[in-house]
CSV table of C-alpha atoms and ligand atoms in Angstrom, one decimal:
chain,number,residue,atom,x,y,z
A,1,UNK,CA,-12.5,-5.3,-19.0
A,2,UNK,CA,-10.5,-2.0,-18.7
A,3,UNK,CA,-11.6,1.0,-17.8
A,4,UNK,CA,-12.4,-0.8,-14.5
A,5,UNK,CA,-11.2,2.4,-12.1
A,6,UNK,CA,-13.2,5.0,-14.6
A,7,UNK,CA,-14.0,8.2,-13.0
A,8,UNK,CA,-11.9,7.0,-9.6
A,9,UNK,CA,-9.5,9.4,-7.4
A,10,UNK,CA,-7.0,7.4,-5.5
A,11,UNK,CA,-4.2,8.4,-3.3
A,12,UNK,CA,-1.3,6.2,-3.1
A,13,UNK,CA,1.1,5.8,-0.6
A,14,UNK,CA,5.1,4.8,-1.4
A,15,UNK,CA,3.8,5.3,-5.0
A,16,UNK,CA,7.4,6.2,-6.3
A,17,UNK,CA,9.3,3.0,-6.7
A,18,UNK,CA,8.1,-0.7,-5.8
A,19,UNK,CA,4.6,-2.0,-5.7
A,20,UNK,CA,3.0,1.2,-5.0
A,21,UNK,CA,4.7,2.3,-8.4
A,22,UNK,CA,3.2,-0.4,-10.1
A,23,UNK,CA,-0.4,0.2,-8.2
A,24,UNK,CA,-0.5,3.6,-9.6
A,25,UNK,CA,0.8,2.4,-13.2
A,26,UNK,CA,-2.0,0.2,-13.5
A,27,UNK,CA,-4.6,2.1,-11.5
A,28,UNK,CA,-4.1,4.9,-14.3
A,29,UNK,CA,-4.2,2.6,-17.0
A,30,UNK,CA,-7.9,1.4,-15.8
A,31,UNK,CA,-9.1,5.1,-15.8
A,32,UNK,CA,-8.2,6.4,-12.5
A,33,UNK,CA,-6.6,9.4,-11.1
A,34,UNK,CA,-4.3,9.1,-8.7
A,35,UNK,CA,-2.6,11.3,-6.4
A,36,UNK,CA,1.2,9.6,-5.8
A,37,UNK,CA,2.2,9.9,-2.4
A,38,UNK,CA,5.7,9.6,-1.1
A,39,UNK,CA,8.7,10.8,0.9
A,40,UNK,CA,11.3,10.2,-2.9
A,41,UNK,CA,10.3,13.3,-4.3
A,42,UNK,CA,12.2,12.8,-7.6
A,43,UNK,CA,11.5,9.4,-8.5
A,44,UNK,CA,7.6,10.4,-7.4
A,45,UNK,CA,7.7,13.3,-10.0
A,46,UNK,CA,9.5,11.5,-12.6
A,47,UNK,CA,6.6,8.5,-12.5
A,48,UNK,CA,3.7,11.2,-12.2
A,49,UNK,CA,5.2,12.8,-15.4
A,50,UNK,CA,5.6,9.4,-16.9
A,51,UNK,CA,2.8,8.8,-16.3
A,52,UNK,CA,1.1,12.1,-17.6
A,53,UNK,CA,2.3,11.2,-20.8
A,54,UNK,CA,0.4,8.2,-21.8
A,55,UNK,CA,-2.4,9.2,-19.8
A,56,UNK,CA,-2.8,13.2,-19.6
A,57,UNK,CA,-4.1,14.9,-16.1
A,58,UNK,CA,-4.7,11.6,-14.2
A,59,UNK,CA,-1.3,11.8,-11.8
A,60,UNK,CA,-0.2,13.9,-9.5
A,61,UNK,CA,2.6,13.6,-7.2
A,62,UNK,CA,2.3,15.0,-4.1
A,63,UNK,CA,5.2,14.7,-1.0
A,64,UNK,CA,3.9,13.0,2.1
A,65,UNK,CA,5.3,11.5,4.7
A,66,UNK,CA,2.8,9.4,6.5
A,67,UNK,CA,3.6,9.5,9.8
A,68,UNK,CA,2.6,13.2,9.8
A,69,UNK,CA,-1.0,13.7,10.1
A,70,UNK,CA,-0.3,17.8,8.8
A,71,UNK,CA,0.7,16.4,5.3
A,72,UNK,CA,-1.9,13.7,5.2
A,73,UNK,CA,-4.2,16.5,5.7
A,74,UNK,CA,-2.5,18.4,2.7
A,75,UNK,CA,-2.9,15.6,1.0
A,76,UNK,CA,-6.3,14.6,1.5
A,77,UNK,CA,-6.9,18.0,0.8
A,78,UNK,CA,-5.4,18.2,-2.4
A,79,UNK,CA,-7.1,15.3,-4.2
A,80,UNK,CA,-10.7,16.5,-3.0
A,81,UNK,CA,-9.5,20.1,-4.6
A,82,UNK,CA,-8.2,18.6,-7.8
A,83,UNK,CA,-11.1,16.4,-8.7
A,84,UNK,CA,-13.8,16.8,-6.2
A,85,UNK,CA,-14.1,13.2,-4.5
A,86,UNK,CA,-11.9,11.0,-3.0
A,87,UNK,CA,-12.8,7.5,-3.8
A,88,UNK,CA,-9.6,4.9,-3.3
A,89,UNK,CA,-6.7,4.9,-0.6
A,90,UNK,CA,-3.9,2.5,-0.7
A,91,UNK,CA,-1.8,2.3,2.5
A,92,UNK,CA,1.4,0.9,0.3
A,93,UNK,CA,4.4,2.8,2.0
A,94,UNK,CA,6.4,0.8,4.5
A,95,UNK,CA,9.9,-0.1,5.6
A,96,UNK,CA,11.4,-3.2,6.3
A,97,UNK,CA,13.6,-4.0,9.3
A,98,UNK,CA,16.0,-7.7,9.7
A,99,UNK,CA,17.4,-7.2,13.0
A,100,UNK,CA,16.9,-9.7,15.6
A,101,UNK,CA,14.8,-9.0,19.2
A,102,UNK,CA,18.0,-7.8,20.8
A,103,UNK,CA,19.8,-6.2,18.5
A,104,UNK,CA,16.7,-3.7,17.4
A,105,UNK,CA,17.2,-0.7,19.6
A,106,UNK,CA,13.9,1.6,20.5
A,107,UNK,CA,14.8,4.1,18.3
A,108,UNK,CA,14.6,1.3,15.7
A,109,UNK,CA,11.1,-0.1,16.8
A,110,UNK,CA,9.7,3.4,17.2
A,111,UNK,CA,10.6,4.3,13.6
A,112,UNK,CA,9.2,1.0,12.3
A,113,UNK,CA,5.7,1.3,14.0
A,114,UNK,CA,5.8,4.7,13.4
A,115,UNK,CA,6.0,4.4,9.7
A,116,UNK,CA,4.2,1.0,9.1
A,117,UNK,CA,1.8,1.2,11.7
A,118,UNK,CA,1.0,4.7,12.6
A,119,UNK,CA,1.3,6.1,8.8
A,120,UNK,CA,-2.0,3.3,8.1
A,121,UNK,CA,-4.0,4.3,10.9
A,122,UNK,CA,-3.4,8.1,10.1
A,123,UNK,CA,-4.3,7.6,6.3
A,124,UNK,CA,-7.4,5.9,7.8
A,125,UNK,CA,-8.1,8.8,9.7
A,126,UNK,CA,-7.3,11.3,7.3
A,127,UNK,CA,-8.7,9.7,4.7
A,128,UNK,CA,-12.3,8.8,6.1
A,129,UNK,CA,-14.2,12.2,6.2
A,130,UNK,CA,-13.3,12.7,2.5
A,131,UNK,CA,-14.8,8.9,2.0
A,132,UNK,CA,-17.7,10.1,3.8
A,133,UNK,CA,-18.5,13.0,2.0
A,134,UNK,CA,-18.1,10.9,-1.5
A,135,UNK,CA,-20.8,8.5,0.1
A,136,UNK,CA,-18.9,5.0,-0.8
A,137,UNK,CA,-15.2,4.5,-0.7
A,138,UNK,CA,-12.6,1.7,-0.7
A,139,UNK,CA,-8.9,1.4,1.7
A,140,UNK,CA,-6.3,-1.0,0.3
A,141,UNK,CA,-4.0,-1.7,3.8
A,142,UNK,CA,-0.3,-3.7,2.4
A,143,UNK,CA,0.1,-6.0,5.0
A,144,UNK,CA,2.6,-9.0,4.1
A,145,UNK,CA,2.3,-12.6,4.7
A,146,UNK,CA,4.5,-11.8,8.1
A,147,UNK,CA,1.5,-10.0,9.3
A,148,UNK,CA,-0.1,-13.8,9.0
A,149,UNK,CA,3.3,-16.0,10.5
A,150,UNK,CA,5.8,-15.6,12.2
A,151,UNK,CA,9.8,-16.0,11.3
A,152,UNK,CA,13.0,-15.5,13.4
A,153,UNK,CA,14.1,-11.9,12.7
A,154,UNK,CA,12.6,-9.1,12.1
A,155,UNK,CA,10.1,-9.0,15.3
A,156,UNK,CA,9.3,-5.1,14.7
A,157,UNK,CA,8.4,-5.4,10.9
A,158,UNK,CA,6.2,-8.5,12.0
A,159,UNK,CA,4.5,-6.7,14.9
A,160,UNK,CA,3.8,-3.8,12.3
A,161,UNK,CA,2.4,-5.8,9.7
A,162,UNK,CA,0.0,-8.3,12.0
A,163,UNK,CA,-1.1,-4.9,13.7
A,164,UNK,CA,-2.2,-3.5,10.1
A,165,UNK,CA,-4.4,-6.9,9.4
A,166,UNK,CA,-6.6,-6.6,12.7
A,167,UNK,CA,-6.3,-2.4,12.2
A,168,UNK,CA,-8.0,-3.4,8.8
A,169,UNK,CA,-11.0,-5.5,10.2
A,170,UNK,CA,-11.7,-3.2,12.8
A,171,UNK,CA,-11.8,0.0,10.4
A,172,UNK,CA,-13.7,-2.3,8.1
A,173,UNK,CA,-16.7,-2.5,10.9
A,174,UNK,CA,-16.2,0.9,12.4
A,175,UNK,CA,-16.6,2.4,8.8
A,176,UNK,CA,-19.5,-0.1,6.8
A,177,UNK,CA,-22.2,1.7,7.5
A,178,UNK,CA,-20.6,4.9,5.6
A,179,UNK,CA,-20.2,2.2,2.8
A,180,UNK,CA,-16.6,2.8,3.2
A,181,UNK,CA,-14.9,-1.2,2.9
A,182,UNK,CA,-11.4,-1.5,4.2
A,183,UNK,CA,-9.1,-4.6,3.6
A,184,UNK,CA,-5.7,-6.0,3.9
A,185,UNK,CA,-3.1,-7.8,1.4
A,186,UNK,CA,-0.8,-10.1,2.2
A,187,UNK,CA,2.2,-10.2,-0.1
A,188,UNK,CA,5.0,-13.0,0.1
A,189,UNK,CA,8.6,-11.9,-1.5
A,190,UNK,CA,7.7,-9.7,-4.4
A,191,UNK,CA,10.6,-8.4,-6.7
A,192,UNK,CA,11.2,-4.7,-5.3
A,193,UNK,CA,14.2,-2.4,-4.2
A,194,UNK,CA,12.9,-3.4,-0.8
A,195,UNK,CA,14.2,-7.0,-1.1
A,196,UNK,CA,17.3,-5.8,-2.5
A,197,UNK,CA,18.6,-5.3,0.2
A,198,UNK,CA,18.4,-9.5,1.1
A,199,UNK,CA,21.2,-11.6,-0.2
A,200,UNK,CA,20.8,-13.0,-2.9
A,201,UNK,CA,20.8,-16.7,-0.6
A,202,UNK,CA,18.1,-15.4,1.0
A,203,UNK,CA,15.9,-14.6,-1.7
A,204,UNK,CA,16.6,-17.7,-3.5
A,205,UNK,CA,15.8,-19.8,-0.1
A,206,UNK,CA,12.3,-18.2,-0.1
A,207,UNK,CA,11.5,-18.3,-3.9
A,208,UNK,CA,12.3,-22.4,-3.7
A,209,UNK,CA,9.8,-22.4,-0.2
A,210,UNK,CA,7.1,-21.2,-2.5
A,211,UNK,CA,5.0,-23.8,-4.4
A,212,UNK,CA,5.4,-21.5,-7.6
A,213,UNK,CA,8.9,-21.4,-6.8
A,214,UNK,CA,9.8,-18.0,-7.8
A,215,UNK,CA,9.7,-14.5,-6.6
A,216,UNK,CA,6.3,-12.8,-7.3
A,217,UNK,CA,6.5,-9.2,-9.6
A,218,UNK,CA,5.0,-5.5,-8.6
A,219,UNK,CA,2.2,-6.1,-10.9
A,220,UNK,CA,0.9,-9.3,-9.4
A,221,UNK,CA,0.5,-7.8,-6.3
A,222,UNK,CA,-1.1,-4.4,-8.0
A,223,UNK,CA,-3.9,-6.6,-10.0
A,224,UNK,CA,-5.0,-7.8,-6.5
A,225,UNK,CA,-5.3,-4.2,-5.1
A,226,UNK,CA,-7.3,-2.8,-8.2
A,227,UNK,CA,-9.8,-5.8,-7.7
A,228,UNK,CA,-10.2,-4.9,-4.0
A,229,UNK,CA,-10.3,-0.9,-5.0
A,230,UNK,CA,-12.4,-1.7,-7.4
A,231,UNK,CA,-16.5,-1.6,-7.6
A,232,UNK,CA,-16.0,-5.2,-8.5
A,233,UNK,CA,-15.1,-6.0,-4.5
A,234,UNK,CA,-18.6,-4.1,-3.4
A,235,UNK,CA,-19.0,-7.1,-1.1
A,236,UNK,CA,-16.1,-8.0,0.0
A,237,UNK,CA,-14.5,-6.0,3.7
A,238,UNK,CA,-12.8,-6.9,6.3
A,239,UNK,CA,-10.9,-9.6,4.1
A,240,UNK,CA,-7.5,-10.2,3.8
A,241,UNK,CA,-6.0,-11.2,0.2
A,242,UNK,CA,-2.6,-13.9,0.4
A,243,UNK,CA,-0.7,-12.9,-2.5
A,244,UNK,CA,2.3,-15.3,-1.8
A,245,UNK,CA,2.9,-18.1,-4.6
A,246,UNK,CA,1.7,-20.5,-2.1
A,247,UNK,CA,4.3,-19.8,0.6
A,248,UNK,CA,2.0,-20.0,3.3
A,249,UNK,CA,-0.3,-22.9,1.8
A,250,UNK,CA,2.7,-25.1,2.9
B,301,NAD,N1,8.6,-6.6,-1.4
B,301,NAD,C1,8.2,-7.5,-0.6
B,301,NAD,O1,8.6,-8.7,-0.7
B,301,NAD,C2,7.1,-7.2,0.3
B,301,NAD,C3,6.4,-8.3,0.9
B,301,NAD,C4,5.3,-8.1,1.8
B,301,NAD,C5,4.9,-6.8,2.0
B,301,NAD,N2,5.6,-5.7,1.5
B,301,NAD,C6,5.1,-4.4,1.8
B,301,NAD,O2,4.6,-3.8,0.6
B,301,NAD,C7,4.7,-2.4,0.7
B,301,NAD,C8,5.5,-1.8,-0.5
B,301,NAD,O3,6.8,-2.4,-0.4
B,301,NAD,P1,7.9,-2.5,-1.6
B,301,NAD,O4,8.4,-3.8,-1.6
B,301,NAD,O5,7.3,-1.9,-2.9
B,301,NAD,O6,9.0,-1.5,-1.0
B,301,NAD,P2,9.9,-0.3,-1.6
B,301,NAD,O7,10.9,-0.1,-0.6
B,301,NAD,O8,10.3,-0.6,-3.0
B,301,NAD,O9,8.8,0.9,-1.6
B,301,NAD,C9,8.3,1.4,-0.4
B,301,NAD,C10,8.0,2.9,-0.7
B,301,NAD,O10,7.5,3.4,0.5
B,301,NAD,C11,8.0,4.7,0.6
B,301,NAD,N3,8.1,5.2,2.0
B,301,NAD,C12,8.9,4.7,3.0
B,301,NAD,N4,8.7,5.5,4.1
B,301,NAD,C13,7.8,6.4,3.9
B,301,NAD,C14,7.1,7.4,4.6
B,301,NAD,N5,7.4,7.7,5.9
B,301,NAD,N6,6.1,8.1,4.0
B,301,NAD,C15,5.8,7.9,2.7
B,301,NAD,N7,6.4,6.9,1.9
B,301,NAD,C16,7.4,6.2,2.5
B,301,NAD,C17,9.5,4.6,0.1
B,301,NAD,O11,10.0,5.9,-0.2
B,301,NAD,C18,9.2,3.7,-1.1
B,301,NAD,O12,8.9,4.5,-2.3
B,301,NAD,C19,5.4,-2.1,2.1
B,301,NAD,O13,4.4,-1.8,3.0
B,301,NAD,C20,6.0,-3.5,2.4
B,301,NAD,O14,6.2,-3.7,3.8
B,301,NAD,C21,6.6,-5.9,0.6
């Protein structure tokens, strides 16, 4: 079934590199435009160009750092300019913090929720009056499955991430009755620059606590989203998608 995004405008956020890279890949590919959002301006511009090529007018790149509601607004702003309607947000970007309870200082936890946390309600924010005006519209929050359990370590990227699932239901009722559906995914390890920075010990131990036993790819995680962005998903808000290889089933 291509074409499934036809006639779409999406904004993606962390669409340089990662999963958001291959959301926007395939979100192009099934007929949408899409407005790449992201603080790595180069590796942004180099995708939207790439992307150009195979599919001519349908990216843009455009610099935005989400915890700044002035260039979410510029943002926003840009895509209804472009192409008239916004239809599709995807709440991708995020960082990822290991330190322990003690060892992560304020500074640390304020930069985490500020990104992770803040960045998805802004987008929300930002992104609802333009919804409104298109009369339908669809928000993609990226959880992870440590939005769902817990795990020793990384207390502030846990916090973020179970804050961005119950974010997700509430926006989901506050904004159905401007047909406007809103819903989270819950990725396990996926194979991105973000888990690069685990050992490779680490990774391994998590691929064998999976029932697939293996890491999961970017575009596993991007067919999920396009379903839920998709008109396909009309009845489905409020949900929340485990994309995990059964890590959490055990
Ligand atoms: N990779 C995994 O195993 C995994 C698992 C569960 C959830 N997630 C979540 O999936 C999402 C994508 O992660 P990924 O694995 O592709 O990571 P990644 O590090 O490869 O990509 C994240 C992107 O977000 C961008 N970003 C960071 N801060 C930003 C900011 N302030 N404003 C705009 N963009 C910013 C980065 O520049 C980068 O392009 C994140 O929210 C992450 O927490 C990842």
């Amino acid at each position: 079934m291509p074409n499934r995004l036809n006639g779409k405008v999406a904004i993606i956020t962390g669409a340089a590199r990662g999963m958001g890279a291959a959301e926007a890949r395939l979100f192009a590919s099934e007929g949408a435009s899409v407005f790449l959002a992201d603080v790595l301006d180069q590796e942004g511009r180099r995708l939207a160009d790439e992307l150009n090529h195979t599919f001519p007018g349908r990216a843009h790149y455009v610099h935005l750092d989400v915890t700044k509601a002035a260039e979410w607004h510029n943002a926003v702003a840009a895509a209804e300019q472009t192409f008239g309607h916004l239809h599709i947000l995807v709440n991708n970007a995020g960082i990822y913090s290991a330190a322990g309870i003690e060892n992560t200082s304020e500074d640390e936890w304020q930069r985490i929720v500020d990104i992770n946390q803040k960045g998805v309600w802004l987008g929300i924010k930002s992104a609802a009056p333009a919804l409104r005006r298109t009369g339908s519209g669809s928000i993609v929050n990226i959880s992870s499955i440590f939005g769902i359990i817990g795990s020793p370590g990384s207390t502030a990227y846990h916090g973020t991430k179970g804050a961005i699932r119950i974010l997700s239901k509430a926006a989901a009722a506050e904004l159905a009755p401007a047909n406007i559906r809103v819903n989270s995914v819950h990725p396990g390890i996926i194979a991105t620059p973000m888990v690069d920075a685990l050992s490779p010990q680490a990774r391994q131990a998590v691929a064998a606590a999976c029932c697939l036993k293996r890491e999961g790819r970017p575009e596993e995680v991007a067919f999920a989203v396009l379903f839920l962005a998709s008109d396909e998903a009309s009845y489905i808000t409020g949900s929340e998608l485990v994309i995990d290889g059964g890590y959490t089933a055990l």
